[in-house]
PDB file of C-alpha atoms in Angstrom:
ATOM      1  CA  UNK A   6     -11.456 -19.270  30.969  1.00  0.00           C
ATOM      2  CA  UNK A   7     -11.869 -20.911  27.560  1.00  0.00           C
ATOM      3  CA  UNK A   8     -13.559 -17.741  26.269  1.00  0.00           C
ATOM      4  CA  UNK A   9     -10.564 -15.559  27.178  1.00  0.00           C
ATOM      5  CA  UNK A  10      -8.147 -17.972  25.557  1.00  0.00           C
ATOM      6  CA  UNK A  11     -10.122 -17.856  22.316  1.00  0.00           C
ATOM      7  CA  UNK A  12     -10.332 -14.069  22.403  1.00  0.00           C
ATOM      8  CA  UNK A  13      -6.571 -13.813  22.912  1.00  0.00           C
ATOM      9  CA  UNK A  14      -6.044 -16.147  19.946  1.00  0.00           C
ATOM     10  CA  UNK A  15      -8.207 -13.951  17.710  1.00  0.00           C
ATOM     11  CA  UNK A  16      -6.580 -10.722  18.910  1.00  0.00           C
ATOM     12  CA  UNK A  17      -2.974 -11.850  18.833  1.00  0.00           C
ATOM     13  CA  UNK A  18      -0.026  -9.492  18.582  1.00  0.00           C
ATOM     14  CA  UNK A  19       2.176 -12.178  17.056  1.00  0.00           C
ATOM     15  CA  UNK A  20       1.318 -10.741  13.692  1.00  0.00           C
ATOM     16  CA  UNK A  21       3.056 -13.091  11.297  1.00  0.00           C
ATOM     17  CA  UNK A  22       1.198 -16.106  12.646  1.00  0.00           C
ATOM     18  CA  UNK A  23      -2.130 -14.288  12.595  1.00  0.00           C
ATOM     19  CA  UNK A  24      -4.486 -14.759   9.670  1.00  0.00           C
ATOM     20  CA  UNK A  25      -5.773 -11.180   9.993  1.00  0.00           C
ATOM     21  CA  UNK A  26      -2.353  -9.762   9.172  1.00  0.00           C
ATOM     22  CA  UNK A  27      -2.165 -11.699   5.925  1.00  0.00           C
ATOM     23  CA  UNK A  28      -5.730 -10.725   5.008  1.00  0.00           C
ATOM     24  CA  UNK A  29      -4.878  -7.058   5.663  1.00  0.00           C
ATOM     25  CA  UNK A  30      -1.729  -7.380   3.535  1.00  0.00           C
ATOM     26  CA  UNK A  31      -3.675  -8.889   0.624  1.00  0.00           C
ATOM     27  CA  UNK A  32      -6.461  -6.306   0.836  1.00  0.00           C
ATOM     28  CA  UNK A  33      -3.958  -3.454   1.062  1.00  0.00           C
ATOM     29  CA  UNK A  34      -2.083  -4.487  -2.083  1.00  0.00           C
ATOM     30  CA  UNK A  35      -5.177  -5.393  -4.089  1.00  0.00           C
ATOM     31  CA  UNK A  36      -6.679  -1.996  -3.256  1.00  0.00           C
ATOM     32  CA  UNK A  37      -3.446  -0.196  -4.106  1.00  0.00           C
ATOM     33  CA  UNK A  38      -3.283  -1.841  -7.524  1.00  0.00           C
ATOM     34  CA  UNK A  39      -7.001  -1.456  -8.297  1.00  0.00           C
ATOM     35  CA  UNK A  40      -7.293   2.263  -7.491  1.00  0.00           C
ATOM     36  CA  UNK A  41      -4.700   3.849  -9.759  1.00  0.00           C
ATOM     37  CA  UNK A  42      -4.345   7.544  -8.919  1.00  0.00           C
ATOM     38  CA  UNK A  43      -7.896   7.567  -7.562  1.00  0.00           C
ATOM     39  CA  UNK A  44      -9.318   5.924 -10.686  1.00  0.00           C
ATOM     40  CA  UNK A  45     -10.680   2.372 -10.569  1.00  0.00           C
ATOM     41  CA  UNK A  46      -8.741   0.189 -12.989  1.00  0.00           C
ATOM     42  CA  UNK A  47     -11.859  -1.207 -14.662  1.00  0.00           C
ATOM     43  CA  UNK A  48     -12.839   2.359 -15.610  1.00  0.00           C
ATOM     44  CA  UNK A  49      -9.418   2.928 -17.193  1.00  0.00           C
ATOM     45  CA  UNK A  50      -9.840  -0.257 -19.231  1.00  0.00           C
ATOM     46  CA  UNK A  51     -13.351   0.730 -20.318  1.00  0.00           C
ATOM     47  CA  UNK A  52     -12.107   4.191 -21.306  1.00  0.00           C
ATOM     48  CA  UNK A  53      -9.268   2.651 -23.304  1.00  0.00           C
ATOM     49  CA  UNK A  54     -11.702   0.376 -25.174  1.00  0.00           C
ATOM     50  CA  UNK A  55     -14.714   2.659 -25.601  1.00  0.00           C
ATOM     51  CA  UNK A  56     -13.636   6.233 -24.927  1.00  0.00           C
ATOM     52  CA  UNK A  57     -16.508   8.687 -24.676  1.00  0.00           C
ATOM     53  CA  UNK A  58     -18.025   9.198 -21.255  1.00  0.00           C
ATOM     54  CA  UNK A  59     -15.669   6.699 -19.595  1.00  0.00           C
ATOM     55  CA  UNK A  60     -12.680   8.613 -20.984  1.00  0.00           C
ATOM     56  CA  UNK A  61     -14.051  11.857 -19.601  1.00  0.00           C
ATOM     57  CA  UNK A  62     -14.602  10.215 -16.216  1.00  0.00           C
ATOM     58  CA  UNK A  63     -11.034   8.892 -16.121  1.00  0.00           C
ATOM     59  CA  UNK A  64      -9.676  12.307 -17.046  1.00  0.00           C
ATOM     60  CA  UNK A  65     -11.760  14.087 -14.397  1.00  0.00           C
ATOM     61  CA  UNK A  66     -10.984  11.593 -11.634  1.00  0.00           C
ATOM     62  CA  UNK A  67      -7.272  11.558 -12.450  1.00  0.00           C
ATOM     63  CA  UNK A  68      -7.129  15.364 -12.545  1.00  0.00           C
ATOM     64  CA  UNK A  69      -8.965  15.673  -9.229  1.00  0.00           C
ATOM     65  CA  UNK A  70      -6.738  13.119  -7.504  1.00  0.00           C
ATOM     66  CA  UNK A  71      -3.537  14.455  -9.045  1.00  0.00           C
ATOM     67  CA  UNK A  72      -4.469  18.001  -8.075  1.00  0.00           C
ATOM     68  CA  UNK A  73      -5.188  16.844  -4.554  1.00  0.00           C
ATOM     69  CA  UNK A  74      -1.816  15.088  -4.288  1.00  0.00           C
ATOM     70  CA  UNK A  75       0.004  18.102  -5.720  1.00  0.00           C
ATOM     71  CA  UNK A  76      -1.748  20.396  -3.242  1.00  0.00           C
ATOM     72  CA  UNK A  77      -0.858  18.137  -0.301  1.00  0.00           C
ATOM     73  CA  UNK A  78       2.717  18.007  -1.550  1.00  0.00           C
ATOM     74  CA  UNK A  79       2.944  21.783  -1.793  1.00  0.00           C
ATOM     75  CA  UNK A  80       1.085  22.618   1.411  1.00  0.00           C
ATOM     76  CA  UNK A  81       2.300  19.963   3.822  1.00  0.00           C
ATOM     77  CA  UNK A  82       4.640  17.681   1.901  1.00  0.00           C
ATOM     78  CA  UNK A  83       7.656  18.266   4.116  1.00  0.00           C
ATOM     79  CA  UNK A  84       5.658  17.651   7.285  1.00  0.00           C
ATOM     80  CA  UNK A  85       3.998  14.521   5.895  1.00  0.00           C
ATOM     81  CA  UNK A  86       7.351  13.069   4.841  1.00  0.00           C
ATOM     82  CA  UNK A  87       8.952  13.997   8.186  1.00  0.00           C
ATOM     83  CA  UNK A  88       6.121  12.463  10.230  1.00  0.00           C
ATOM     84  CA  UNK A  89       5.961   9.302   8.105  1.00  0.00           C
ATOM     85  CA  UNK A  90       9.740   8.938   8.274  1.00  0.00           C
ATOM     86  CA  UNK A  91       9.687   9.357  12.039  1.00  0.00           C
ATOM     87  CA  UNK A  92       6.923   6.756  12.460  1.00  0.00           C
ATOM     88  CA  UNK A  93       8.595   4.254  10.154  1.00  0.00           C
ATOM     89  CA  UNK A  94      11.955   4.775  11.845  1.00  0.00           C
ATOM     90  CA  UNK A  95      10.356   4.239  15.244  1.00  0.00           C
ATOM     91  CA  UNK A  96       8.606   1.102  14.003  1.00  0.00           C
ATOM     92  CA  UNK A  97      11.822  -0.144  12.432  1.00  0.00           C
ATOM     93  CA  UNK A  98      13.820   0.376  15.613  1.00  0.00           C
ATOM     94  CA  UNK A  99      11.127  -1.114  17.850  1.00  0.00           C
ATOM     95  CA  UNK A 100      10.646  -4.036  15.510  1.00  0.00           C
ATOM     96  CA  UNK A 101      14.066  -4.976  14.270  1.00  0.00           C
ATOM     97  CA  UNK A 102      16.292  -3.724  17.088  1.00  0.00           C
ATOM     98  CA  UNK A 103      14.086  -4.594  20.054  1.00  0.00           C
ATOM     99  CA  UNK A 104      12.254  -7.545  18.489  1.00  0.00           C
ATOM    100  CA  UNK A 105       8.650  -6.314  18.775  1.00  0.00           C
ATOM    101  CA  UNK A 106       6.848  -8.391  16.158  1.00  0.00           C
ATOM    102  CA  UNK A 107       3.822  -6.097  15.955  1.00  0.00           C
ATOM    103  CA  UNK A 108       6.113  -3.183  15.022  1.00  0.00           C
ATOM    104  CA  UNK A 109       7.837  -5.370  12.414  1.00  0.00           C
ATOM    105  CA  UNK A 110       4.458  -6.171  10.861  1.00  0.00           C
ATOM    106  CA  UNK A 111       3.415  -2.515  10.786  1.00  0.00           C
ATOM    107  CA  UNK A 112       6.757  -1.613   9.228  1.00  0.00           C
ATOM    108  CA  UNK A 113       6.251  -4.304   6.554  1.00  0.00           C
ATOM    109  CA  UNK A 114       2.878  -2.730   5.772  1.00  0.00           C
ATOM    110  CA  UNK A 115       3.891   0.918   6.044  1.00  0.00           C
ATOM    111  CA  UNK A 116       7.271   1.152   4.340  1.00  0.00           C
ATOM    112  CA  UNK A 117       6.137  -0.077   0.899  1.00  0.00           C
ATOM    113  CA  UNK A 118       3.033   2.099   1.102  1.00  0.00           C
ATOM    114  CA  UNK A 119       5.246   5.119   1.721  1.00  0.00           C
ATOM    115  CA  UNK A 120       7.059   4.236  -1.498  1.00  0.00           C
ATOM    116  CA  UNK A 121       3.689   3.936  -3.267  1.00  0.00           C
ATOM    117  CA  UNK A 122       2.761   7.386  -1.970  1.00  0.00           C
ATOM    118  CA  UNK A 123       5.992   8.800  -3.379  1.00  0.00           C
ATOM    119  CA  UNK A 124       5.390   7.122  -6.743  1.00  0.00           C
ATOM    120  CA  UNK A 125       1.823   8.458  -6.754  1.00  0.00           C
ATOM    121  CA  UNK A 126       3.021  11.988  -6.104  1.00  0.00           C
ATOM    122  CA  UNK A 127       5.547  11.711  -8.914  1.00  0.00           C
ATOM    123  CA  UNK A 128       2.858  10.392 -11.272  1.00  0.00           C
ATOM    124  CA  UNK A 129       0.540  13.223 -10.184  1.00  0.00           C
ATOM    125  CA  UNK A 130       3.147  15.723 -11.314  1.00  0.00           C
ATOM    126  CA  UNK A 131       3.487  13.929 -14.676  1.00  0.00           C
ATOM    127  CA  UNK A 132      -0.192  13.549 -15.586  1.00  0.00           C
ATOM    128  CA  UNK A 133      -1.140  17.180 -15.078  1.00  0.00           C
ATOM    129  CA  UNK A 134      -1.726  17.881 -18.781  1.00  0.00           C
ATOM    130  CA  UNK A 135      -2.263  14.375 -20.175  1.00  0.00           C
ATOM    131  CA  UNK A 136      -5.466  13.222 -21.841  1.00  0.00           C
ATOM    132  CA  UNK A 137      -6.669  10.191 -23.751  1.00  0.00           C
ATOM    133  CA  UNK A 138      -4.190   7.412 -24.598  1.00  0.00           C
ATOM    134  CA  UNK A 139      -1.279   9.280 -23.001  1.00  0.00           C
ATOM    135  CA  UNK A 140      -3.161   9.436 -19.700  1.00  0.00           C
ATOM    136  CA  UNK A 141      -4.143   5.755 -19.921  1.00  0.00           C
ATOM    137  CA  UNK A 142      -0.522   4.835 -20.611  1.00  0.00           C
ATOM    138  CA  UNK A 143       0.713   6.846 -17.612  1.00  0.00           C
ATOM    139  CA  UNK A 144      -1.901   5.245 -15.352  1.00  0.00           C
ATOM    140  CA  UNK A 145      -1.024   1.800 -16.691  1.00  0.00           C
ATOM    141  CA  UNK A 146       2.681   2.399 -16.107  1.00  0.00           C
ATOM    142  CA  UNK A 147       1.986   3.573 -12.553  1.00  0.00           C
ATOM    143  CA  UNK A 148      -0.156   0.486 -11.894  1.00  0.00           C
ATOM    144  CA  UNK A 149       2.581  -1.854 -13.143  1.00  0.00           C
ATOM    145  CA  UNK A 150       5.127  -0.185 -10.881  1.00  0.00           C
ATOM    146  CA  UNK A 151       2.791  -0.450  -7.873  1.00  0.00           C
ATOM    147  CA  UNK A 152       2.151  -4.114  -8.658  1.00  0.00           C
ATOM    148  CA  UNK A 153       5.877  -4.797  -9.015  1.00  0.00           C
ATOM    149  CA  UNK A 154       6.570  -3.137  -5.688  1.00  0.00           C
ATOM    150  CA  UNK A 155       3.704  -5.150  -4.203  1.00  0.00           C
ATOM    151  CA  UNK A 156       5.168  -8.435  -5.406  1.00  0.00           C
ATOM    152  CA  UNK A 157       8.558  -7.593  -3.919  1.00  0.00           C
ATOM    153  CA  UNK A 158       7.027  -6.363  -0.642  1.00  0.00           C
ATOM    154  CA  UNK A 159       4.796  -9.424  -0.260  1.00  0.00           C
ATOM    155  CA  UNK A 160       7.735 -11.706  -1.025  1.00  0.00           C
ATOM    156  CA  UNK A 161       9.994 -10.142   1.601  1.00  0.00           C
ATOM    157  CA  UNK A 162       7.161  -9.901   4.133  1.00  0.00           C
ATOM    158  CA  UNK A 163       6.379 -13.576   3.626  1.00  0.00           C
ATOM    159  CA  UNK A 164      10.060 -14.506   4.001  1.00  0.00           C
ATOM    160  CA  UNK A 165      10.384 -12.461   7.171  1.00  0.00           C
ATOM    161  CA  UNK A 166       7.105 -13.842   8.520  1.00  0.00           C
ATOM    162  CA  UNK A 167       8.190 -17.432   7.871  1.00  0.00           C
ATOM    163  CA  UNK A 168      11.518 -16.736   9.547  1.00  0.00           C
ATOM    164  CA  UNK A 169       9.763 -15.257  12.587  1.00  0.00           C
ATOM    165  CA  UNK A 170       7.314 -18.164  12.818  1.00  0.00           C
ATOM    166  CA  UNK A 171      10.116 -20.719  12.591  1.00  0.00           C
ATOM    167  CA  UNK A 172      12.255 -18.815  15.084  1.00  0.00           C
ATOM    168  CA  UNK A 173       9.493 -18.383  17.643  1.00  0.00           C
ATOM    169  CA  UNK A 174       7.752 -21.661  16.935  1.00  0.00           C
ATOM    170  CA  UNK A 175       4.346 -19.984  16.743  1.00  0.00           C
ATOM    171  CA  UNK A 176       2.884 -22.720  14.608  1.00  0.00           C
TER     172      UNK A 176
END
């Protein structure tokens, strides 16, 4: 019986009191701010300092990723937005109207990432013809916006998680 109790503690659907949720939140935002438009941030910094091959790599990676996002937006953008909106609405209703904490946690992860996807698509449309310092500046600006959104999202998720833990008494 002790084994099943421990397993249920590890796989717990009370998300805000679960360490795995907070690890997933941290990994999600660190990944989102490190990979800027499909380009690792350290490569952007190296290209800004040294240029040359690193600059060519940044340009190629950014063009590939931006072209991919533009193509997805043109081919299936309406369907992607409709499906994501439906899923987030369902999670929001299940979580905040009916009190399902797992749905609240998924909403706290998914809603800001939908905003990041929208910002990425907008940046993809802007960087189509940029090269060199202009491209690095656009990528840097996009990264700062993603980081700012991440700070706000983590703050509100932490507030909501603390409220839920105090309300339920999970700790």
